[in-house]
mmCIF file of C-alpha atoms in Angstrom:
data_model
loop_
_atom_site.group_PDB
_atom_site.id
_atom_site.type_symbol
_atom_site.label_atom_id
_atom_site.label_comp_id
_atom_site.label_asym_id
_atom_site.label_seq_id
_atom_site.Cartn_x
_atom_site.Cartn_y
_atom_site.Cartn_z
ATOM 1 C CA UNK P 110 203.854 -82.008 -219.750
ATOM 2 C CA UNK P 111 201.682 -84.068 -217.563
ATOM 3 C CA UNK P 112 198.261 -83.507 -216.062
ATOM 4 C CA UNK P 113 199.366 -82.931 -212.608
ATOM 5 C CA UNK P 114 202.090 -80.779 -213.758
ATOM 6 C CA UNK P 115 199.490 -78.549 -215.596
ATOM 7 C CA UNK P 116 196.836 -78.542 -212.777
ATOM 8 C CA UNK P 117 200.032 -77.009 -210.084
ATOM 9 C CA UNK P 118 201.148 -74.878 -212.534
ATOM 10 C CA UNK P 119 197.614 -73.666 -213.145
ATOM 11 C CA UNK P 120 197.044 -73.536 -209.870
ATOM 12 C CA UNK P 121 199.960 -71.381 -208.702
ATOM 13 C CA UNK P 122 199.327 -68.834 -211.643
ATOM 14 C CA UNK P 123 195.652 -68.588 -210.022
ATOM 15 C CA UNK P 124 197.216 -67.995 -206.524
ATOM 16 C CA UNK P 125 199.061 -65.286 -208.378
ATOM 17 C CA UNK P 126 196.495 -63.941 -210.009
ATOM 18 C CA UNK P 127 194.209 -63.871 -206.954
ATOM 19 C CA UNK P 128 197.028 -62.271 -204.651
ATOM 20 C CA UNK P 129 197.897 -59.181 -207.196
ATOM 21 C CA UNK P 130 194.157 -58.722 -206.831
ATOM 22 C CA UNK P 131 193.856 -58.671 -203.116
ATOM 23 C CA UNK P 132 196.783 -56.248 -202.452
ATOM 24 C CA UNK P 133 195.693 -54.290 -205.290
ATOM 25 C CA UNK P 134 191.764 -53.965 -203.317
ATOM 26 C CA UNK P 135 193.897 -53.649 -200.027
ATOM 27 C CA UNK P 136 196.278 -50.736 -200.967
ATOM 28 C CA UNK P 137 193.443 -48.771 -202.577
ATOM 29 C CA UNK P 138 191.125 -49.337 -198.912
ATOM 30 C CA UNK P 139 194.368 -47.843 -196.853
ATOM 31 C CA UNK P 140 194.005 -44.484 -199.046
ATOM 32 C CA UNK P 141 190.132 -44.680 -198.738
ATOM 33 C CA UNK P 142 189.883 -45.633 -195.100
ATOM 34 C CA UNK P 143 191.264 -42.915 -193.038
ATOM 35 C CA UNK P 144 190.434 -41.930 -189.647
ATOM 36 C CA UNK P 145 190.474 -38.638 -188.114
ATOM 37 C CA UNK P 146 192.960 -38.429 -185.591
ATOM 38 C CA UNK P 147 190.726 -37.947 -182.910
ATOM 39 C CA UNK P 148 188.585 -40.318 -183.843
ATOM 40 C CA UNK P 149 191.849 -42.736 -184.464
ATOM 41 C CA UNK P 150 192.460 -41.888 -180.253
ATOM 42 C CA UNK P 151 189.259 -42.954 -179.283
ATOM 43 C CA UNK P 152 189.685 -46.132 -180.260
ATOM 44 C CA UNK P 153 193.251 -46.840 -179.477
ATOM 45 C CA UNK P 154 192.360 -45.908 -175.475
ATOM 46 C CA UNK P 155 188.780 -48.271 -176.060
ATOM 47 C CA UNK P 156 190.729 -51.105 -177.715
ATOM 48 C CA UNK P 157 193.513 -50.667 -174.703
ATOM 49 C CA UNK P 158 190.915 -50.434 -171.817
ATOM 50 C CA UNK P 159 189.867 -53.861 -172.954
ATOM 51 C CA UNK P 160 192.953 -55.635 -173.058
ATOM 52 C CA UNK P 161 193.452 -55.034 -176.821
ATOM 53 C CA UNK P 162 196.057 -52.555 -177.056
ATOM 54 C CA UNK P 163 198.434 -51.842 -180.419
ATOM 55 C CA UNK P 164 200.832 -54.435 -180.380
ATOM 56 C CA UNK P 165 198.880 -57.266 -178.287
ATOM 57 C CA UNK P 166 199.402 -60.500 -180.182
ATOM 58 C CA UNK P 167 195.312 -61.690 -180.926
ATOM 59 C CA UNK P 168 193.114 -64.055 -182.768
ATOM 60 C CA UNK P 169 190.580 -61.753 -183.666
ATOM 61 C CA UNK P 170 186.537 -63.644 -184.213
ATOM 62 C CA UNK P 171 184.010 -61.937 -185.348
ATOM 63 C CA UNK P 172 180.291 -63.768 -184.973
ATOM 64 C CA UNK P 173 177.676 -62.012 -186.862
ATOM 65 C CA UNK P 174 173.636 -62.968 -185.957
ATOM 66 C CA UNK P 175 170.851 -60.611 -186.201
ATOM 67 C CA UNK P 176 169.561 -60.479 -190.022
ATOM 68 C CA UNK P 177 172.116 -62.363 -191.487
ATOM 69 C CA UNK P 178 170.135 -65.563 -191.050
ATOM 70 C CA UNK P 179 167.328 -64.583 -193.668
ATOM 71 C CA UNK P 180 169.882 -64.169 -196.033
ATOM 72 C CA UNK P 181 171.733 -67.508 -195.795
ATOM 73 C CA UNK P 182 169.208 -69.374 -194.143
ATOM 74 C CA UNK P 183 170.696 -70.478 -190.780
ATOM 75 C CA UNK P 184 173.962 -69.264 -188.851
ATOM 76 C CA UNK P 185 177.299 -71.162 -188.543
ATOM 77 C CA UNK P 186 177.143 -73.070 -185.614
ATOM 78 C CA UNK P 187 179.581 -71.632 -182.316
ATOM 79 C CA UNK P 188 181.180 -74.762 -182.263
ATOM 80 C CA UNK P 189 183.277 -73.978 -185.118
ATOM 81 C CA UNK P 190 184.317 -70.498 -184.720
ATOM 82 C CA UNK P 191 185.431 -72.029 -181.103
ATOM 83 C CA UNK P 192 187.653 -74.895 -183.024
ATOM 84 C CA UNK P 193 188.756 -72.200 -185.310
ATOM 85 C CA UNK P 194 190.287 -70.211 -182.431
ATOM 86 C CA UNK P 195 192.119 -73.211 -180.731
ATOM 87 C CA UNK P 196 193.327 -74.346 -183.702
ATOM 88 C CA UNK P 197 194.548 -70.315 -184.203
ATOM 89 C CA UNK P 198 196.254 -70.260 -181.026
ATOM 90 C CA UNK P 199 197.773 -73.550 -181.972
ATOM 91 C CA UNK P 200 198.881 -71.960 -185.019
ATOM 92 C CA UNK P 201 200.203 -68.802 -183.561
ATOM 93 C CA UNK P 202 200.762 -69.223 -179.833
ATOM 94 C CA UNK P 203 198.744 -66.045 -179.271
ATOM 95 C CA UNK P 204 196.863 -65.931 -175.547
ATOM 96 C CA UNK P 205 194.709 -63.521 -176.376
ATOM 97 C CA UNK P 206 191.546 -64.079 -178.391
ATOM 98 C CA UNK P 207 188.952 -61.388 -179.266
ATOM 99 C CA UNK P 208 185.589 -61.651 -179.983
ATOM 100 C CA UNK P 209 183.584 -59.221 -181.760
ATOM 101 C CA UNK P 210 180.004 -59.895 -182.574
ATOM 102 C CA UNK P 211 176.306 -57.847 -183.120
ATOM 103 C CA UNK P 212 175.280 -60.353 -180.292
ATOM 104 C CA UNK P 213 176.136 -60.136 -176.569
ATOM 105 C CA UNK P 214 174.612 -63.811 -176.685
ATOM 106 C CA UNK P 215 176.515 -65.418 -179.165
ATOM 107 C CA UNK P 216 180.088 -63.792 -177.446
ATOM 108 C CA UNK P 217 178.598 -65.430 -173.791
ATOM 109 C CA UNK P 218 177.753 -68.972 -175.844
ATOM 110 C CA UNK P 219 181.627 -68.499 -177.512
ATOM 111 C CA UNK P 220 183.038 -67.911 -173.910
ATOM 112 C CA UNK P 221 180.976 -71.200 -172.857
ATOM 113 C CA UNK P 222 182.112 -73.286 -175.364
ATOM 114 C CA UNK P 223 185.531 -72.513 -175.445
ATOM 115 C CA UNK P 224 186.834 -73.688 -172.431
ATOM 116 C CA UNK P 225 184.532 -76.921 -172.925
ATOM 117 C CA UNK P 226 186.293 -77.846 -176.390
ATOM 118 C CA UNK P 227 189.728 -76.996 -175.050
ATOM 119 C CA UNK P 228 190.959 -81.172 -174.300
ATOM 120 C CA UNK P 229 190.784 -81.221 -178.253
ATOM 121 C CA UNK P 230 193.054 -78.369 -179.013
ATOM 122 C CA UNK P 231 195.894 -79.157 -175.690
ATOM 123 C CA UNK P 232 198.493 -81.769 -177.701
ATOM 124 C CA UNK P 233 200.685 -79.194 -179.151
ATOM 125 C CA UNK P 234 203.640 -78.078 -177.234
ATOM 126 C CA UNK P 235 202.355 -74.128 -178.751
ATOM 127 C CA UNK P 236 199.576 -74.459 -176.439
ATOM 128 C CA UNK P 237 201.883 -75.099 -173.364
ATOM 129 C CA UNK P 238 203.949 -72.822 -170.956
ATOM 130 C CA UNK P 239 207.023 -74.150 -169.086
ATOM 131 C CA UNK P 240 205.431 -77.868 -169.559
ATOM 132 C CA UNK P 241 201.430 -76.229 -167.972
ATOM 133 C CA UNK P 242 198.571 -75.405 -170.545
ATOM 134 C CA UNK P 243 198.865 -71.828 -171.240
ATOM 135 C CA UNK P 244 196.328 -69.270 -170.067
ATOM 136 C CA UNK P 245 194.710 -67.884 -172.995
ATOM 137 C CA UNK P 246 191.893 -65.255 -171.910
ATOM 138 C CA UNK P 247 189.020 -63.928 -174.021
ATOM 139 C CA UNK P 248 188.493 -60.417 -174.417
ATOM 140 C CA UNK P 249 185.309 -58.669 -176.182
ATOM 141 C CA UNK P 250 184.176 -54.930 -176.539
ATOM 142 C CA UNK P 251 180.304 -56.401 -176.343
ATOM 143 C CA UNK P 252 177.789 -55.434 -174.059
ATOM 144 C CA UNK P 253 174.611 -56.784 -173.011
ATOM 145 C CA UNK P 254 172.849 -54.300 -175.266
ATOM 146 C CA UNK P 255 174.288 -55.874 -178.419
ATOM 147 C CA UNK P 256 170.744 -58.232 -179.479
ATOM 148 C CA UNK P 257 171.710 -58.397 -183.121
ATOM 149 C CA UNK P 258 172.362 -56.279 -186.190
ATOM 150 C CA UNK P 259 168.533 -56.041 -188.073
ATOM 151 C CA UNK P 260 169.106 -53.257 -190.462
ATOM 152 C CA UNK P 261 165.468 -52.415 -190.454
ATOM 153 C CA UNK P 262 165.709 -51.203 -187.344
ATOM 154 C CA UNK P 263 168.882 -49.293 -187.731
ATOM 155 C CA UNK P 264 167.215 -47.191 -190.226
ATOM 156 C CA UNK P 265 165.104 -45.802 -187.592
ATOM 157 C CA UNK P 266 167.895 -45.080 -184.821
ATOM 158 C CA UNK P 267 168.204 -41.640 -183.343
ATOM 159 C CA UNK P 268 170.882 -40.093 -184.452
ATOM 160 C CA UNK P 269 172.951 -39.983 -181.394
ATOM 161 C CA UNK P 270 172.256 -43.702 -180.881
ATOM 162 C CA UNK P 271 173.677 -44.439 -184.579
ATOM 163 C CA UNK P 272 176.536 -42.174 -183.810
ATOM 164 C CA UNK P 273 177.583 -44.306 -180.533
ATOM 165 C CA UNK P 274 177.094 -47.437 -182.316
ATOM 166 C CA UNK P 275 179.067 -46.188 -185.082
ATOM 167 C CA UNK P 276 181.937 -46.123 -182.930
ATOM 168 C CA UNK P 277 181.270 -49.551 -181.173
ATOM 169 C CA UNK P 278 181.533 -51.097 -184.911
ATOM 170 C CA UNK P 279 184.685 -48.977 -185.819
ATOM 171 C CA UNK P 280 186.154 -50.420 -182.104
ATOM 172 C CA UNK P 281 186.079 -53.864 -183.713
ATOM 173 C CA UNK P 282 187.015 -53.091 -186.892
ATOM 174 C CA UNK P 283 190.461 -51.625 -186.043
ATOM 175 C CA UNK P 284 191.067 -54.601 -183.199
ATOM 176 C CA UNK P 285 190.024 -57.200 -185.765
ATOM 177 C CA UNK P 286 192.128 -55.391 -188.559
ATOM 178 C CA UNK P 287 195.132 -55.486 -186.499
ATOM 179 C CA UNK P 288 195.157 -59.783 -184.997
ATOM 180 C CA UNK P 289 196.900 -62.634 -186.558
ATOM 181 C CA UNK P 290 194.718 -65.018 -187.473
ATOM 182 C CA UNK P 291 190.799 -62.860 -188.264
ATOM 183 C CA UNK P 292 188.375 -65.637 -188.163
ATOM 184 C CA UNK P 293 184.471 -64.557 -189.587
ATOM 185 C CA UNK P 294 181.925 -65.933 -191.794
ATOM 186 C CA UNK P 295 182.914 -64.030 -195.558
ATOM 187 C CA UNK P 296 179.138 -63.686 -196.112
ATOM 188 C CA UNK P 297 179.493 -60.534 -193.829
ATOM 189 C CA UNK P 298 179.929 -57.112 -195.437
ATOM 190 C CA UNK P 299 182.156 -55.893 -191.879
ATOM 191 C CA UNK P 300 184.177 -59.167 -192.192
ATOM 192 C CA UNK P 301 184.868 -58.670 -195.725
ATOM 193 C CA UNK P 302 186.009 -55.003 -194.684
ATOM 194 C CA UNK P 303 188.295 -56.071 -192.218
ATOM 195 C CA UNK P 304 189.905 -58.280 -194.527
ATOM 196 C CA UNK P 305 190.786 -55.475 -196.553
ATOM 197 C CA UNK P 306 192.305 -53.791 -194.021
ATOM 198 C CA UNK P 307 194.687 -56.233 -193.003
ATOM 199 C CA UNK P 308 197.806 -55.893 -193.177
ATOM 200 C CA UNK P 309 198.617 -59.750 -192.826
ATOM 201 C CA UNK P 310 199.079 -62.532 -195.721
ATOM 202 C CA UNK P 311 195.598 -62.772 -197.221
ATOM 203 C CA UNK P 312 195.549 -66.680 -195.600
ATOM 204 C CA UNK P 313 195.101 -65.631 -192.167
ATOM 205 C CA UNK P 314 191.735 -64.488 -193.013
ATOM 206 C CA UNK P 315 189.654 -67.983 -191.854
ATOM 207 C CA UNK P 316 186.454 -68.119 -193.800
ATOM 208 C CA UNK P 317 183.764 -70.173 -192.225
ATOM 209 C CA UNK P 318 181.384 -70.076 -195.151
ATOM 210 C CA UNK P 319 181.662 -68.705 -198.525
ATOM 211 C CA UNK P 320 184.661 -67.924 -200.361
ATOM 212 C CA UNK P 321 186.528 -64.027 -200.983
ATOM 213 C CA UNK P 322 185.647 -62.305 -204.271
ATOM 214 C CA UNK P 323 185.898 -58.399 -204.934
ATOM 215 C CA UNK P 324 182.740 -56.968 -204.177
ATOM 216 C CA UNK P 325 179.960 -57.315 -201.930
ATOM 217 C CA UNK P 326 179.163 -60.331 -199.992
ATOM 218 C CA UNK P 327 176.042 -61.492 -202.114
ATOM 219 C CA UNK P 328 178.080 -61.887 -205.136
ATOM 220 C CA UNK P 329 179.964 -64.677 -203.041
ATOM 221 C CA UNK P 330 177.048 -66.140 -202.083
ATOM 222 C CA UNK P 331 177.006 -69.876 -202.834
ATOM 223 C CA UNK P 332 180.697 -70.640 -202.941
ATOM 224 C CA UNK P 333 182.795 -72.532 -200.549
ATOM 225 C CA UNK P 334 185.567 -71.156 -198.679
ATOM 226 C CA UNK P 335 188.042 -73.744 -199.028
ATOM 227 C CA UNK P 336 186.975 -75.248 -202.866
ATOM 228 C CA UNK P 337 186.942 -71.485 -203.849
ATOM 229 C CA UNK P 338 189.296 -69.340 -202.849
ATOM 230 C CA UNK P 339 193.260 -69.891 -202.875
ATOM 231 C CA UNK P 340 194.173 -67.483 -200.448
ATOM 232 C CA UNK P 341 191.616 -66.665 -197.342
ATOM 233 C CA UNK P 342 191.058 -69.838 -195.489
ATOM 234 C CA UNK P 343 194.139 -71.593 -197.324
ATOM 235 C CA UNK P 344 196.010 -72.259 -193.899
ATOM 236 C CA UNK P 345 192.635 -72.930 -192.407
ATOM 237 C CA UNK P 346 191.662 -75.487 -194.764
ATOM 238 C CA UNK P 347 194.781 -76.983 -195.002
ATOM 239 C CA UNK P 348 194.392 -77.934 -191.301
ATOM 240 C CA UNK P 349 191.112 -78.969 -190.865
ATOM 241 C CA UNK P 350 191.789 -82.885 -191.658
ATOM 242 C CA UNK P 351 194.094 -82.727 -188.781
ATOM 243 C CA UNK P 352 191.717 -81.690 -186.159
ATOM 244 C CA UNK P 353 191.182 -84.532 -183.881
ATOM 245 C CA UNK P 354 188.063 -85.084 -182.256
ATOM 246 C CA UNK P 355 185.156 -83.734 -182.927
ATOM 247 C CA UNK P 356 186.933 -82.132 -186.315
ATOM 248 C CA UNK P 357 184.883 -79.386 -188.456
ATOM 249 C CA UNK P 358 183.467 -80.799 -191.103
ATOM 250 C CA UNK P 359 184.450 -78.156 -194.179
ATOM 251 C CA UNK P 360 181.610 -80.003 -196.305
ATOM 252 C CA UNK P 361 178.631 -78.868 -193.901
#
């Protein structure tokens, strides 16, 4: 049998391996993670009154700031969750692209960017309507008062501040749970939550940073999300070489 034929068949068997574990993880969150129903109607009329509604084709981003920088040093630049969710729409032909984030600022420097790196991302027939560029609008349940998750400071909230906030965060969860494409940064405890609780192919989770393992984020920490892992970010990575442009560079 020759190399190459070993490697792909090693591989595949890894892919395997990696997918029984995923909807293993994912089957035991949907018997752990259960809503109470009112709580569960809450947020279907919240994800609704902004445009997110059960059955609303998405590309779901989620940007987190705040703290996360003294763990890994520096934040993933805008610029490529913003070619991550053309090349999404691409992808998928979804219009509608959500952005979740612990910072109102980073959601208004998204919005910014977005329709500034659109010539890139407007080839493809999927991102065209009846020969025009199709609208795709940008919806967000972040308000001014989001500055930036520092857990430090959580620690101290009042309890009926924690409680609303609480219910922000479960807002984005269930939106983010439910898009096509999720795109996030792995290194993020939330983002590796709501990639349990998908209910899409594990590849349709776009890592920007480090790689999926089971358990928390730090255990992660220092792997690569395409070299890594052969399921989240597959699809992505696969694509990235084609991006023309100014292309994300998967190597940063």
């Amino acid at each position: 049998m020759s190399i190459r034929r070993t490697t792909a068949i090693r591989k595949r068997e890894g892919r395997q391996a990696a997918e029984r574990v995923v909807w293993a993880m994912r089957a035991m969150m949907r018997e752990l993670w259960r809503l109470r129903d009112a709580v569960a109607v809450v947020l279907d009329k919240e994800a609704a009154r902004i445009g997110a509604a059960r059955g609303e084709r998405m590309i779901g981003v989620h940007i987190r700031r705040g703290d996360k920088s003294k763990e890994l040093g520096e934040y993933v630049p805008t610029e490529r969750y913003v070619d991550a969710a053309w090349l999404a729409v691409q992808e998928t032909g979804c219009s509608t692209v959500f952005v979740a984030s612990d910072a109102y600022g980073a959601v208004e420097e998204f919005r910014a960017l977005f329709e500034s790196r659109r010539p890139n991302f407007a080839t493809s027939e999927s991102s065209k309507e009846d020969g025009h560029e199709r609208e795709v609008r940008l919806i967000t349940s972040a308000g001014k008062a989001r500055v930036g998750h520092e857990q430090m400071k959580k620690n101290q909230e009042l309890k009926v501040d924690r409680s609303v906030h609480t219910l922000e965060l479960l807002v984005d969860v269930e939106i983010l749970a439910r898009t096509e494409i999720f795109i996030a940064t792995l290194s993020s405890n939330l983002a590796r939550l709501v990639h349990m609780l998908r209910a899409a192919e594990p590849s349709t989770t776009w890592s920007l940073d480090i790689a999926w393992q089971p358990g928390v984020a730090f255990r992660s920490f220092g792997t690569d999300c395409c070299a890594d892992d052969p399921l989240a970010s597959a699809t992505f990575c696969s694509k990235l070489a084609l991006l023309p442009g100014e292309a994300i560079d998967s190597a940063e």
